[in-house]
mmCIF file of C-alpha atoms and ligand atoms in Angstrom:
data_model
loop_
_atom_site.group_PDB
_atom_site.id
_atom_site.type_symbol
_atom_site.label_atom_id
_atom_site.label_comp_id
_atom_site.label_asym_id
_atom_site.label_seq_id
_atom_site.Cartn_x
_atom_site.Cartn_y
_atom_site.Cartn_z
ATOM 1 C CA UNK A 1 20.013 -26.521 25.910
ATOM 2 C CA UNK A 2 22.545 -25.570 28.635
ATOM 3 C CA UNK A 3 24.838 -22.851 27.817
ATOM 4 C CA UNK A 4 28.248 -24.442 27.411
ATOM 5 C CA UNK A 5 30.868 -23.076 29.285
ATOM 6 C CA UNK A 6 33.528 -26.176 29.846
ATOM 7 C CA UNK A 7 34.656 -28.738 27.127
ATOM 8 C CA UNK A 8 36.176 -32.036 28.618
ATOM 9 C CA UNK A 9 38.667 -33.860 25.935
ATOM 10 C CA UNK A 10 39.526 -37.580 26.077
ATOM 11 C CA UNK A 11 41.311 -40.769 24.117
ATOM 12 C CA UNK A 12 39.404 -43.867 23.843
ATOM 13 C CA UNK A 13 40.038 -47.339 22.428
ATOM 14 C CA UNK A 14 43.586 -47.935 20.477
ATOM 15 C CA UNK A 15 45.774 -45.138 20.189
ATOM 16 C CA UNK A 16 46.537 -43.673 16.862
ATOM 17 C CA UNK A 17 49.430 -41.159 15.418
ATOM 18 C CA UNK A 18 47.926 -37.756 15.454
ATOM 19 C CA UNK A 19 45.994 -37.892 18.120
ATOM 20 C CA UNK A 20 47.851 -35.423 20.047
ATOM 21 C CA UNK A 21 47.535 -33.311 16.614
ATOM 22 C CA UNK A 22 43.657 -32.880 17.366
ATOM 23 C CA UNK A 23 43.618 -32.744 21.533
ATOM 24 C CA UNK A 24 46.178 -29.687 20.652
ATOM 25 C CA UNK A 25 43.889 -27.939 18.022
ATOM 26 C CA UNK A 26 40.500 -28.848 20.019
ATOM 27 C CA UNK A 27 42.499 -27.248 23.047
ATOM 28 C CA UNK A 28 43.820 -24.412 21.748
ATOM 29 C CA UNK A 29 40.580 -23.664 19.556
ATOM 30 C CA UNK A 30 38.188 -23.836 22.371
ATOM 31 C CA UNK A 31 40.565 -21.311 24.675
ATOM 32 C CA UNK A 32 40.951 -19.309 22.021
ATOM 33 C CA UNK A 33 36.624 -18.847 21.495
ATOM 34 C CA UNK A 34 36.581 -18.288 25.495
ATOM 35 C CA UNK A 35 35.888 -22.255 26.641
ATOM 36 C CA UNK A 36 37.300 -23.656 29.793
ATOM 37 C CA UNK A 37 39.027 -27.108 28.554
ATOM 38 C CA UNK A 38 39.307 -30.056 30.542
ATOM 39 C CA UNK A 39 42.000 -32.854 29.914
ATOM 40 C CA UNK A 40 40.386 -36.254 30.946
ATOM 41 C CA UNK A 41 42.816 -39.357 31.412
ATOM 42 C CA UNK A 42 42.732 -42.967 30.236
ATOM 43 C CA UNK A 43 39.582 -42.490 28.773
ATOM 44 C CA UNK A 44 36.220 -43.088 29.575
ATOM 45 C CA UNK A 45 38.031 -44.653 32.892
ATOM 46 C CA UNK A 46 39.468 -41.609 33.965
ATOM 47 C CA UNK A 47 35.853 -39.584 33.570
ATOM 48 C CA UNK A 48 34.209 -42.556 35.737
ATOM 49 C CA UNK A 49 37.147 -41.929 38.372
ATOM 50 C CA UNK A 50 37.812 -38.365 37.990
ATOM 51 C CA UNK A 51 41.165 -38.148 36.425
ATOM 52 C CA UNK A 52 40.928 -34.848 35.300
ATOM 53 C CA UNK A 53 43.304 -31.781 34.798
ATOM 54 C CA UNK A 54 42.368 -28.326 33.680
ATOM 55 C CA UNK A 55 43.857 -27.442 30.406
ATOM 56 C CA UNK A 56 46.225 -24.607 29.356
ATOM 57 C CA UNK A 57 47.378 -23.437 26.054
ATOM 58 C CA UNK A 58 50.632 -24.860 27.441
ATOM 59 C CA UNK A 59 48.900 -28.465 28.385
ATOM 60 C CA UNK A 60 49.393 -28.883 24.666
ATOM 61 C CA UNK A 61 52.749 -27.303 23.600
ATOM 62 C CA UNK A 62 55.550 -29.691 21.746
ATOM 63 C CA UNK A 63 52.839 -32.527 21.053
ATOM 64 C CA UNK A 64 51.744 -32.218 17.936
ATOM 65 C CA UNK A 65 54.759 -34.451 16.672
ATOM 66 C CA UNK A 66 54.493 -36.906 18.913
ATOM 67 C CA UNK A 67 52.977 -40.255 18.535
ATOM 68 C CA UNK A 68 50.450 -41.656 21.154
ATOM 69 C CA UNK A 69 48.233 -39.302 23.456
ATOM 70 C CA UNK A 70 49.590 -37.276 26.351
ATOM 71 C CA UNK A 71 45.879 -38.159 27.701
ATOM 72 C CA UNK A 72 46.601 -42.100 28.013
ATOM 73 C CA UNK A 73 43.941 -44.017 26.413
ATOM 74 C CA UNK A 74 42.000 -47.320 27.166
ATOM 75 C CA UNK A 75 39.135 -49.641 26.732
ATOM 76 C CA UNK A 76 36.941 -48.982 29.422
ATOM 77 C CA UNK A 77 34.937 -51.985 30.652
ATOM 78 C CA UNK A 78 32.673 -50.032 33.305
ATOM 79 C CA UNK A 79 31.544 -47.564 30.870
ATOM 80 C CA UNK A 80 29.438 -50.667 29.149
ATOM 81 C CA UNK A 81 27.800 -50.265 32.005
ATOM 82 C CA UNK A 82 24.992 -48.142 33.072
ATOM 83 C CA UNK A 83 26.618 -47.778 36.426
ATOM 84 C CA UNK A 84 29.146 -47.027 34.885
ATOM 85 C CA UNK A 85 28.322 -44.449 32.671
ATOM 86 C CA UNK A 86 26.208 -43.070 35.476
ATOM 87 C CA UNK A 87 29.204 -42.652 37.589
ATOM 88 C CA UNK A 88 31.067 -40.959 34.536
ATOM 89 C CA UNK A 89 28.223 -38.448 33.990
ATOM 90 C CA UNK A 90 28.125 -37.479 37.849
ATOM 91 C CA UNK A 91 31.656 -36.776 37.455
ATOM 92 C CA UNK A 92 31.224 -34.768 34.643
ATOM 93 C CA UNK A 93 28.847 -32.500 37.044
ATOM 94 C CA UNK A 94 31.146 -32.259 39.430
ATOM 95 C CA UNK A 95 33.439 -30.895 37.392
ATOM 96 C CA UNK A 96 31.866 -28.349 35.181
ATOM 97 C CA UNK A 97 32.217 -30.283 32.221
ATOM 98 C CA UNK A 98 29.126 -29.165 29.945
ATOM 99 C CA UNK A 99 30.365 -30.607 26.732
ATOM 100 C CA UNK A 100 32.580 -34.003 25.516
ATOM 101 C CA UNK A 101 35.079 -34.055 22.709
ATOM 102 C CA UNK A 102 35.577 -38.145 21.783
ATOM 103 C CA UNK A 103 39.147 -38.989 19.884
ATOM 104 C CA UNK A 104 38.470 -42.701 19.209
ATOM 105 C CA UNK A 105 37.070 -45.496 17.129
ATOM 106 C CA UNK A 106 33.619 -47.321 16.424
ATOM 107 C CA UNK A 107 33.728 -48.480 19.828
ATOM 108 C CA UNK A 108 34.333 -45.572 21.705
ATOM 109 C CA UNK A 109 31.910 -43.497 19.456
ATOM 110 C CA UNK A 110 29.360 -45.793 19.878
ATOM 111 C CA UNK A 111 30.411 -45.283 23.746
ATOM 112 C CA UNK A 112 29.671 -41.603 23.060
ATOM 113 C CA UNK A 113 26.474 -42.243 21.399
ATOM 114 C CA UNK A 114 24.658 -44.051 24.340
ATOM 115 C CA UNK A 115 25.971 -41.236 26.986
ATOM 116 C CA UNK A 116 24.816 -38.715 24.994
ATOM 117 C CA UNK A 117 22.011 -40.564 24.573
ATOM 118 C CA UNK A 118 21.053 -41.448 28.300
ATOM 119 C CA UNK A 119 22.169 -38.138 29.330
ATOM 120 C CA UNK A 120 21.390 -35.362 27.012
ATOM 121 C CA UNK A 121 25.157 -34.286 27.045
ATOM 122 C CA UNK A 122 26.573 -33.233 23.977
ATOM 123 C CA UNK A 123 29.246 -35.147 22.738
ATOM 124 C CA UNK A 124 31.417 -34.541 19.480
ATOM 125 C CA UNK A 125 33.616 -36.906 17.902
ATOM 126 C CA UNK A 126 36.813 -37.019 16.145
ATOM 127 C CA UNK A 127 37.737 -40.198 14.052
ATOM 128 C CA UNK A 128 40.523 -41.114 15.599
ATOM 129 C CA UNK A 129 41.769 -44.441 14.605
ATOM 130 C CA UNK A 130 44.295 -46.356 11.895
ATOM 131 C CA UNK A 131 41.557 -48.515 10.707
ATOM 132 C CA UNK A 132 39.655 -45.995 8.829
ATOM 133 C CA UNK A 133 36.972 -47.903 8.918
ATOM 134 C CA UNK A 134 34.527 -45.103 10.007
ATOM 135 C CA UNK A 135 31.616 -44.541 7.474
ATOM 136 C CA UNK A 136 31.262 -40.603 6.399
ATOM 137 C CA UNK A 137 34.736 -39.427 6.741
ATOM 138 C CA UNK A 138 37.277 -40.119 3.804
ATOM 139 C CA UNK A 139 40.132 -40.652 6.295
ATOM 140 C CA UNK A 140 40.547 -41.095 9.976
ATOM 141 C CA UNK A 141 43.340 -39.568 12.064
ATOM 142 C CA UNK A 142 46.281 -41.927 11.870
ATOM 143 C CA UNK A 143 45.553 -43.814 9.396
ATOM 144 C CA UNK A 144 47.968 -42.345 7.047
ATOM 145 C CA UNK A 145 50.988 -42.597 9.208
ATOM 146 C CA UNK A 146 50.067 -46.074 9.796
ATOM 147 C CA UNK A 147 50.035 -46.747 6.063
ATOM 148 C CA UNK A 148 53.491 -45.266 5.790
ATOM 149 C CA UNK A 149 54.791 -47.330 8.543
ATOM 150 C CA UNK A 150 53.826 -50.207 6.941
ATOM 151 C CA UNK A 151 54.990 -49.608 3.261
ATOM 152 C CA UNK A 152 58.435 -48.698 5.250
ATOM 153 C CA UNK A 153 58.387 -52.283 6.777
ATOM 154 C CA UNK A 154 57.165 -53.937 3.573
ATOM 155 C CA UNK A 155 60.021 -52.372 1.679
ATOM 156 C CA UNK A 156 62.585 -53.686 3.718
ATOM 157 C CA UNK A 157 60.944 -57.138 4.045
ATOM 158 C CA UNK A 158 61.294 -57.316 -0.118
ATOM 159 C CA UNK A 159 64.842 -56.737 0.245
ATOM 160 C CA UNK A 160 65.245 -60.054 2.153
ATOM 161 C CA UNK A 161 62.387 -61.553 0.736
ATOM 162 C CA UNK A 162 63.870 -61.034 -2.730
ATOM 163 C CA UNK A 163 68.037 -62.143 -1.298
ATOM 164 C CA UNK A 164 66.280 -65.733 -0.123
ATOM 165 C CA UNK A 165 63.786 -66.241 -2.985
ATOM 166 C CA UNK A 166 61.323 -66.404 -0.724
ATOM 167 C CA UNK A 167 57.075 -65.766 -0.181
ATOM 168 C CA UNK A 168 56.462 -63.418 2.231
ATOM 169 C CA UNK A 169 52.684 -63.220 4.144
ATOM 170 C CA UNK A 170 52.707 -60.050 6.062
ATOM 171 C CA UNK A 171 49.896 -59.268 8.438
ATOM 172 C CA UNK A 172 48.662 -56.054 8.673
ATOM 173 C CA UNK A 173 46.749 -54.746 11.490
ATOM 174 C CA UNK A 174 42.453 -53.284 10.136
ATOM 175 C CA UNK A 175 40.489 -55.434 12.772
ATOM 176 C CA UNK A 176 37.229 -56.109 10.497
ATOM 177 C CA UNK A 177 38.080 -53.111 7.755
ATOM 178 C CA UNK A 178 41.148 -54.189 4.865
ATOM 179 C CA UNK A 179 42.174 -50.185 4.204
ATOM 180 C CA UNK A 180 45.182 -50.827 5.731
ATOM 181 C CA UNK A 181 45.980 -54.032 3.704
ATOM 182 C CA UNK A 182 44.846 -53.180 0.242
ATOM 183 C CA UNK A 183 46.849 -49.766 0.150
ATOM 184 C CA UNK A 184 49.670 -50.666 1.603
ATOM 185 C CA UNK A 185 49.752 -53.544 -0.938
ATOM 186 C CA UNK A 186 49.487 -51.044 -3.704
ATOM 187 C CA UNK A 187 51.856 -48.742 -2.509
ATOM 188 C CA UNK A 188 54.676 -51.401 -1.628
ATOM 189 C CA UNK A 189 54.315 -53.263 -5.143
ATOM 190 C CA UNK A 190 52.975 -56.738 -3.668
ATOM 191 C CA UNK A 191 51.454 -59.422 -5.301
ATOM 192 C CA UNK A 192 48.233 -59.685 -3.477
ATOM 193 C CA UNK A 193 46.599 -58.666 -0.710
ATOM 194 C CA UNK A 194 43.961 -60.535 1.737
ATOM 195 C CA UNK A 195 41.277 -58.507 2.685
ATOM 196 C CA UNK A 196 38.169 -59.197 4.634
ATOM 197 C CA UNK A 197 35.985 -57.086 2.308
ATOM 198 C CA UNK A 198 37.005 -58.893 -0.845
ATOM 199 C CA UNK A 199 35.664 -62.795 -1.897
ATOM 200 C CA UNK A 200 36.222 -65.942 0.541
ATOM 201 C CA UNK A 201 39.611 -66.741 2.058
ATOM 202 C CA UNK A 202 40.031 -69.133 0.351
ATOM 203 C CA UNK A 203 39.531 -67.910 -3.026
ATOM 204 C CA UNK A 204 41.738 -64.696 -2.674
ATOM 205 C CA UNK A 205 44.525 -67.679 -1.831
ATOM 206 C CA UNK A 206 44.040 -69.935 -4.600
ATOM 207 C CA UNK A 207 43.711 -66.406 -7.233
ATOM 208 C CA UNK A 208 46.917 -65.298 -5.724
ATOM 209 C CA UNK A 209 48.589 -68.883 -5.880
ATOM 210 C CA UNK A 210 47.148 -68.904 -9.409
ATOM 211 C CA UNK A 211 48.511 -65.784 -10.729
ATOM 212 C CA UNK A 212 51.488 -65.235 -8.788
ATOM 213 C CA UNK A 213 53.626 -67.874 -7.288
ATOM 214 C CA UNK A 214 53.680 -70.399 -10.541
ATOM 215 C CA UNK A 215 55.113 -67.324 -12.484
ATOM 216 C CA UNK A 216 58.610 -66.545 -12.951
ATOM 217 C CA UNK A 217 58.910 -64.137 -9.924
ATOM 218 C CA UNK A 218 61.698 -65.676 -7.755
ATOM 219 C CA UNK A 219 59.855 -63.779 -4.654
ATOM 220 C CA UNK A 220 56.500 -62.507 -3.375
ATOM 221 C CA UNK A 221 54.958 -60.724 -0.973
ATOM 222 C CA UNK A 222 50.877 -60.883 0.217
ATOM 223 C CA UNK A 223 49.582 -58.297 2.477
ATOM 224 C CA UNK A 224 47.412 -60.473 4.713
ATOM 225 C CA UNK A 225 44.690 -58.372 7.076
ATOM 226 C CA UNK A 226 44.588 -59.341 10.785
ATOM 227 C CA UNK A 227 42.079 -62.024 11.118
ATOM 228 C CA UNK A 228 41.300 -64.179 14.454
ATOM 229 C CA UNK A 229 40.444 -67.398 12.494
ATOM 230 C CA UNK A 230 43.112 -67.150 9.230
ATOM 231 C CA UNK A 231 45.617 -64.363 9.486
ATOM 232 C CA UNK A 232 48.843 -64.785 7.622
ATOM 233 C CA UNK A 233 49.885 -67.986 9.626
ATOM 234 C CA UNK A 234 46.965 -69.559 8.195
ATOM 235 C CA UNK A 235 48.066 -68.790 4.858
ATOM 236 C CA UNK A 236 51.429 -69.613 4.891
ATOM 237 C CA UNK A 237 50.501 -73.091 6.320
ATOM 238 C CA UNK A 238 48.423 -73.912 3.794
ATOM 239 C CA UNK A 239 50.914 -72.579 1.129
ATOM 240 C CA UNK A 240 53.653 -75.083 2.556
ATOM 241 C CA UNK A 241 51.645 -77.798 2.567
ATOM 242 C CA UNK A 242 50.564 -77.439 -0.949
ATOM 243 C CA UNK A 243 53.626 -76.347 -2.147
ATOM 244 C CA UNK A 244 56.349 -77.661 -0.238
ATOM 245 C CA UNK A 245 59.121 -76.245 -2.968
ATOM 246 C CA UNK A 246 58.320 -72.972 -1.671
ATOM 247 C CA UNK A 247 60.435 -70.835 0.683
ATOM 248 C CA UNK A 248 57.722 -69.736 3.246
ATOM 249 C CA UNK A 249 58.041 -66.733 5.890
ATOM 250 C CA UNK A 250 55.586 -65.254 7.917
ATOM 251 C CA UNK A 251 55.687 -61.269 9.399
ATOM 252 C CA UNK A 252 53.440 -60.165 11.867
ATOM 253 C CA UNK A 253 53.970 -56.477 12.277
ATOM 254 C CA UNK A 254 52.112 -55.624 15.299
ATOM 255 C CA UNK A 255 51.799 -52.691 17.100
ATOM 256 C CA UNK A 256 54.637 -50.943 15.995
ATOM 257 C CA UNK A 257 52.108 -50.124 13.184
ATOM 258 C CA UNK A 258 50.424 -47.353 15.924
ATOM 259 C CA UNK A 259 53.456 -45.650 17.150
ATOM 260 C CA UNK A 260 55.443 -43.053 15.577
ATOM 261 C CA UNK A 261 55.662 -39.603 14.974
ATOM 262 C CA UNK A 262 52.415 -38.267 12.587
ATOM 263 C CA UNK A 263 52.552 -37.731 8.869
ATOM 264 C CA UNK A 264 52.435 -34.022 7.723
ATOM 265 C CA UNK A 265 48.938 -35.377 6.174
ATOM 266 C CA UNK A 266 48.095 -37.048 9.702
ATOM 267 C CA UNK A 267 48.861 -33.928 11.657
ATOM 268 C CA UNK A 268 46.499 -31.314 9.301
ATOM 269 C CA UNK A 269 43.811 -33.716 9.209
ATOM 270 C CA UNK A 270 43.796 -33.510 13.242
ATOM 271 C CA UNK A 271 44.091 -30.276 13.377
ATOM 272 C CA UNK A 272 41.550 -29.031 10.965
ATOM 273 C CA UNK A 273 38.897 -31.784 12.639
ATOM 274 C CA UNK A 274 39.898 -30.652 15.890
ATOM 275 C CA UNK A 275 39.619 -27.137 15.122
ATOM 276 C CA UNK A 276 35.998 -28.746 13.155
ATOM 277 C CA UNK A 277 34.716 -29.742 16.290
ATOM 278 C CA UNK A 278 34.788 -26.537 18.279
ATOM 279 C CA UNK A 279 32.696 -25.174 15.325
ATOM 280 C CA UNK A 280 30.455 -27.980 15.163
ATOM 281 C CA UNK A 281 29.490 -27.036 19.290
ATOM 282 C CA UNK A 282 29.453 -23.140 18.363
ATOM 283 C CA UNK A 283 27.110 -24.257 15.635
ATOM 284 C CA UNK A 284 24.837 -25.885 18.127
ATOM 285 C CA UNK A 285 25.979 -29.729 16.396
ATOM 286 C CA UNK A 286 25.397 -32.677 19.205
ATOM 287 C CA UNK A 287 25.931 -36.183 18.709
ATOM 288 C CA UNK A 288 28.346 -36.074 15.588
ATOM 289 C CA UNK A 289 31.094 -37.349 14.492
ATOM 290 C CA UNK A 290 33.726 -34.550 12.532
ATOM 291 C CA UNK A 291 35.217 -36.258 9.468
ATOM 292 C CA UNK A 292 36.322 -35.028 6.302
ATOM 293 C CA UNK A 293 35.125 -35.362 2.575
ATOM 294 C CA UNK A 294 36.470 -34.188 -0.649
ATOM 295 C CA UNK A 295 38.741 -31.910 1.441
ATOM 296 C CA UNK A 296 35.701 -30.169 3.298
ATOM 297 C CA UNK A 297 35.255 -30.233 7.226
ATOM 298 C CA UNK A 298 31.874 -32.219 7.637
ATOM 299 C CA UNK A 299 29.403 -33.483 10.562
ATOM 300 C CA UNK A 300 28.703 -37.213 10.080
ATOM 301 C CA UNK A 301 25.582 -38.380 12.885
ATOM 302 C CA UNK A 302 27.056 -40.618 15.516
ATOM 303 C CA UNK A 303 24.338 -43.058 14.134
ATOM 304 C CA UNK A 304 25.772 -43.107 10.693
ATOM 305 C CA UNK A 305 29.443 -43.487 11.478
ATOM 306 C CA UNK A 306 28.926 -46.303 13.278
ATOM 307 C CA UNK A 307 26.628 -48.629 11.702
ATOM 308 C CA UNK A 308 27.093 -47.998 8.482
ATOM 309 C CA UNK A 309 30.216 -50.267 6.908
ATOM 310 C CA UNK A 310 32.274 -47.829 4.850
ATOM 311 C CA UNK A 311 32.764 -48.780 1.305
ATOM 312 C CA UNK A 312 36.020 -49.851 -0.419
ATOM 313 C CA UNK A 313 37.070 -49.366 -3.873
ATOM 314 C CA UNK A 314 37.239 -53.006 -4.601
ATOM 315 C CA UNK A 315 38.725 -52.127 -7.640
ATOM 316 C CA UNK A 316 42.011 -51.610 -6.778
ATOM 317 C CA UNK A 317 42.409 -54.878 -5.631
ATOM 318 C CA UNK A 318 41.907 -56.016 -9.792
ATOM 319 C CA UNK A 319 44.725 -53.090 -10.255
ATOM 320 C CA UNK A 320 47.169 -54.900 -7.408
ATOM 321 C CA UNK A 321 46.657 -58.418 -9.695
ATOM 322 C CA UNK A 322 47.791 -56.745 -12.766
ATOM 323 C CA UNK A 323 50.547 -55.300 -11.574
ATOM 324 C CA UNK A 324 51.552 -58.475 -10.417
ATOM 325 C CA UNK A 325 52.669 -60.105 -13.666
HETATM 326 O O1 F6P B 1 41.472 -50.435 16.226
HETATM 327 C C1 F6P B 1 42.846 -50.250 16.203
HETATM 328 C C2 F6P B 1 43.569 -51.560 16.346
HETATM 329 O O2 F6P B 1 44.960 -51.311 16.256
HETATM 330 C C3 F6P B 1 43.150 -52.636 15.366
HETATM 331 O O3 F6P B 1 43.729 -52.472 14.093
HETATM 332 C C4 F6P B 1 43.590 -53.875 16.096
HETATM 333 O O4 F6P B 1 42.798 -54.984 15.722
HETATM 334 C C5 F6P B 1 43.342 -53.532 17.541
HETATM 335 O O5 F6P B 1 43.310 -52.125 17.612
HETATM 336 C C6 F6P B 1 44.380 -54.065 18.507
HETATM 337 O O6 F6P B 1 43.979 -53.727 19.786
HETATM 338 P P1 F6P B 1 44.887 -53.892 21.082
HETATM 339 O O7 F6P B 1 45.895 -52.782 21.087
HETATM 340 O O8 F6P B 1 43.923 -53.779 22.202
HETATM 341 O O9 F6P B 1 45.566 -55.217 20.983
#
């Protein structure tokens, strides 16, 4: 194995709160144990096409409360590619870069997977995304803030919700994974939440119509988890057309659920993964994914964290229903 002398950092896939938490900590961490560091822009993009700066301790002052990533981030098409990733690992020659640090999600660690695959370049990565659907770690960088931000919302949807006597569906962003949805229901106080992890569609609706609605409540609120074929619109329709006495409102929440300035919780996690994956290449680790468990720093094998779906605690979603009397 080459002796690694330069670390190139990059963003990949949707942006989470935090993320400038770790690029600061893997940036300052790998100075500190004598690495050069090398800040690569808009993702796997910007290592194709060379947007690269060399990294000081000062590249990374003032960020670690800011939302987003100074390095841009993206979705890079070519690197599907094995032109593409071609192009990106003659780059990386060019430069000097002997080692990659990923901040991303399944897709861009899968990303990092083949390369380091194809390649034989080591490649860390940090789990950065508000899904936390990545299998090994107990949370993923952003995810927390992103819970918080939604709980904030939900809280000040029940205050109308509750004024107008009203059902609220509120879709919450998770792509395949319900984290987001089932925890923010619990820790807003709604009636139900929709997950894709749980029973049919259709049966978490008619439960949640069952239980909740034909109570005495005068107002309700269901988390409903991003879906492209029945997201909260879905349910709503289908809850005015079966109950037409019903006072029916739809939220969509969006992408304001990735911005913000990182929880306290958000911005140690990043830190101590970032400062993890420095360790990881001192300790000679390749091809793994930093996450944490039980509060200890662990490697997780690209293979693992990505193919393997991470389990929920289904349970809670039987807690959520008895709350909701
Ligand atoms: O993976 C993060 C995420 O925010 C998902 O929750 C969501 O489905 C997706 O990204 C949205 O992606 P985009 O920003 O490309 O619309």
């Amino acid at each position: 194995m080459n002796k690694i002398n330069c670390i190139g950092i990059l963003t990949s896939g949707g942006d989470s709160p935090g993320m400038n938490a770790a690029i600061r900590a893997v940036t300052r961490t790998a100075l500190g144990r004598g690495f050069r560091v090398k800040g690569i822009y808009r993702g796997y993009d910007g290592l194709i096409h060379g947007d690269i700066k060399d990294f000081t301790s000062e590249s990374v002052s003032n960020i670690i409360a800011r939302g987003g990533t100074i390095l841009k981030s993206a979705r890079s098409k070519e690197f599907t590619t094995p032109e593409g990733r071609q192009q990106a690992y003659e780059t990386m020659k060019a430069e000097g870069i002997d080692a990659l640090v990923v901040i991303g999600g399944n897709g861009s660690l899968t990303g990092a997977r083949i390369f380091a695959d194809e390649f034989n370049v080591p490649c860390i990565g940090l789990p950065g995304t508000i899904d936390n659907d990545l299998y090994g770690t107990d949370l993923t960088i952003g995810y927390d803030t992103t819970l918080n931000t939604i709980v904030e919302c939900v809280d000040k949807i029940r205050d109308t919700a509750n004024s107008h006597e009203r059902i609220f569906f509120v879709e919450v962003m998770g792509r395949d994974a319900g984290f987001l949805a089932q925890n923010s229901a619990i820790a807003s106080g709604a009636e139900a939440a929709i997950i894709p992890e749980d029973s049919t569609d259709a049966d978490q609706l008619e439960h949640f119509i069952g239980r909740g609605i034909r109570k005495s409540k005068n107002s309700s609120i269901v988390i409903v988890s991003e879906s492209p074929k029945c997201g909260a619109m879905f349910y709503a329709d289908r809850v005015k057309k079966e109950y037409p006495q019903y006072d029916v409102r739809v939220s969509i929440l969006g992408h304001l659920q990735r911005g913000g300035s990182p929880s306290a919780r958000d911005r140690i996690l990043a830190t101590r993964l970032g400062s993890g994956a420095i360790d990881a290449i001192l300790d000679g680790q390749r091809n793994v994914m930093i996450g944490i468990r039980n509060d200890e720093v662990i490697y997780i094998p690209f293979a693992d964290a990505i193919r393997s779906d991470k389990p929920m605690n289904l349970n809670l979603i039987k807690v959520l229903d008895e709350l909701s009397i």
